[in-house]
Amino acid sequence: MDWFKCINNCFKWGCYTPDDVRKFVGYEKITAEQFKEITGEDFATPSEGTSGTTDGSIGSEQVN
């Protein structure tokens, strides 16, 4: 099976989101480079950290 072609077509048809395609990198069916080719987005690995800054709080309430 040509995983790249199948995943690429499903993404183009709107069946897969970028998050769906990202899972196939984890399943080792496509590479991070192929992810970028399909979605146009860079593949961020968990080791790259959070996507934004945080205030260091935990939970849903802030204590002053």
PDB file of C-alpha atoms in Angstrom:
ATOM      1  CA  MET A   1       0.000   0.000   0.000  1.00  0.00           C
ATOM      2  CA  ASP A   2       1.236   3.509  -0.793  1.00  0.00           C
ATOM      3  CA  TRP A   3       0.496   5.188   2.545  1.00  0.00           C
ATOM      4  CA  PHE A   4       1.664   8.618   1.400  1.00  0.00           C
ATOM      5  CA  LYS A   5      -0.688   8.633  -1.587  1.00  0.00           C
ATOM      6  CA  CYS A   6      -3.634   7.340   0.442  1.00  0.00           C
ATOM      7  CA  ILE A   7      -3.157   9.817   3.306  1.00  0.00           C
ATOM      8  CA  ASN A   8      -2.525  12.697   0.907  1.00  0.00           C
ATOM      9  CA  ASN A   9      -5.740  11.984  -1.002  1.00  0.00           C
ATOM     10  CA  CYS A  10      -7.794  11.682   2.188  1.00  0.00           C
ATOM     11  CA  PHE A  11      -6.384  15.020   3.395  1.00  0.00           C
ATOM     12  CA  LYS A  12      -7.179  16.708   0.065  1.00  0.00           C
ATOM     13  CA  TRP A  13     -10.732  15.353   0.179  1.00  0.00           C
ATOM     14  CA  GLY A  14     -11.208  16.780   3.682  1.00  0.00           C
ATOM     15  CA  CYS A  15     -11.413  13.403   5.398  1.00  0.00           C
ATOM     16  CA  TYR A  16      -8.285  14.042   7.501  1.00  0.00           C
ATOM     17  CA  THR A  17      -7.216  17.069   9.522  1.00  0.00           C
ATOM     18  CA  PRO A  18      -3.546  17.923  10.116  1.00  0.00           C
ATOM     19  CA  ASP A  19      -3.864  16.236  13.535  1.00  0.00           C
ATOM     20  CA  ASP A  20      -5.089  13.061  11.839  1.00  0.00           C
ATOM     21  CA  VAL A  21      -2.156  13.132   9.422  1.00  0.00           C
ATOM     22  CA  ARG A  22       0.249  13.744  12.335  1.00  0.00           C
ATOM     23  CA  LYS A  23      -0.806  10.401  13.840  1.00  0.00           C
ATOM     24  CA  PHE A  24       0.484   8.565  10.771  1.00  0.00           C
ATOM     25  CA  VAL A  25       3.982   9.926  11.444  1.00  0.00           C
ATOM     26  CA  GLY A  26       3.760   8.335  14.899  1.00  0.00           C
ATOM     27  CA  TYR A  27       2.588   5.088  13.306  1.00  0.00           C
ATOM     28  CA  GLU A  28       5.673   5.302  11.027  1.00  0.00           C
ATOM     29  CA  LYS A  29       3.553   5.196   7.863  1.00  0.00           C
ATOM     30  CA  ILE A  30       4.842   8.584   6.617  1.00  0.00           C
ATOM     31  CA  THR A  31       7.832  10.771   7.499  1.00  0.00           C
ATOM     32  CA  ALA A  32       7.841  14.248   9.032  1.00  0.00           C
ATOM     33  CA  GLU A  33       8.887  15.568   5.617  1.00  0.00           C
ATOM     34  CA  GLN A  34       5.889  13.874   4.001  1.00  0.00           C
ATOM     35  CA  PHE A  35       3.651  15.368   6.710  1.00  0.00           C
ATOM     36  CA  LYS A  36       4.840  18.823   5.670  1.00  0.00           C
ATOM     37  CA  GLU A  37       4.338  17.993   1.995  1.00  0.00           C
ATOM     38  CA  ILE A  38       0.747  16.897   2.668  1.00  0.00           C
ATOM     39  CA  THR A  39      -0.339  19.609   5.114  1.00  0.00           C
ATOM     40  CA  GLY A  40       2.025  22.485   4.362  1.00  0.00           C
ATOM     41  CA  GLU A  41       2.799  22.664   8.098  1.00  0.00           C
ATOM     42  CA  ASP A  42       6.023  21.840   9.927  1.00  0.00           C
ATOM     43  CA  PHE A  43       5.893  18.674  11.995  1.00  0.00           C
ATOM     44  CA  ALA A  44       6.433  19.617  15.651  1.00  0.00           C
ATOM     45  CA  THR A  45       7.664  16.825  17.877  1.00  0.00           C
ATOM     46  CA  PRO A  46       6.709  16.642  21.565  1.00  0.00           C
ATOM     47  CA  SER A  47      10.351  17.320  22.506  1.00  0.00           C
ATOM     48  CA  GLU A  48      10.017  20.817  21.046  1.00  0.00           C
ATOM     49  CA  GLY A  49       7.915  21.836  24.046  1.00  0.00           C
ATOM     50  CA  THR A  50       4.707  23.774  24.307  1.00  0.00           C
ATOM     51  CA  SER A  51       3.372  25.940  21.545  1.00  0.00           C
ATOM     52  CA  GLY A  52       3.024  29.001  23.758  1.00  0.00           C
ATOM     53  CA  THR A  53       4.017  30.579  27.019  1.00  0.00           C
ATOM     54  CA  THR A  54       2.335  29.728  30.284  1.00  0.00           C
ATOM     55  CA  ASP A  55       1.986  31.529  33.594  1.00  0.00           C
ATOM     56  CA  GLY A  56       3.072  28.421  35.502  1.00  0.00           C
ATOM     57  CA  SER A  57      -0.319  27.811  37.106  1.00  0.00           C
ATOM     58  CA  ILE A  58      -1.955  24.424  37.231  1.00  0.00           C
ATOM     59  CA  GLY A  59      -5.646  23.721  37.207  1.00  0.00           C
ATOM     60  CA  SER A  60      -8.478  25.923  36.096  1.00  0.00           C
ATOM     61  CA  GLU A  61      -8.444  28.457  38.936  1.00  0.00           C
ATOM     62  CA  GLN A  62      -5.808  31.022  39.795  1.00  0.00           C
ATOM     63  CA  VAL A  63      -5.114  31.893  43.427  1.00  0.00           C
ATOM     64  CA  ASN A  64      -4.042  35.464  44.203  1.00  0.00           C
TER      65      ASN A  64
END
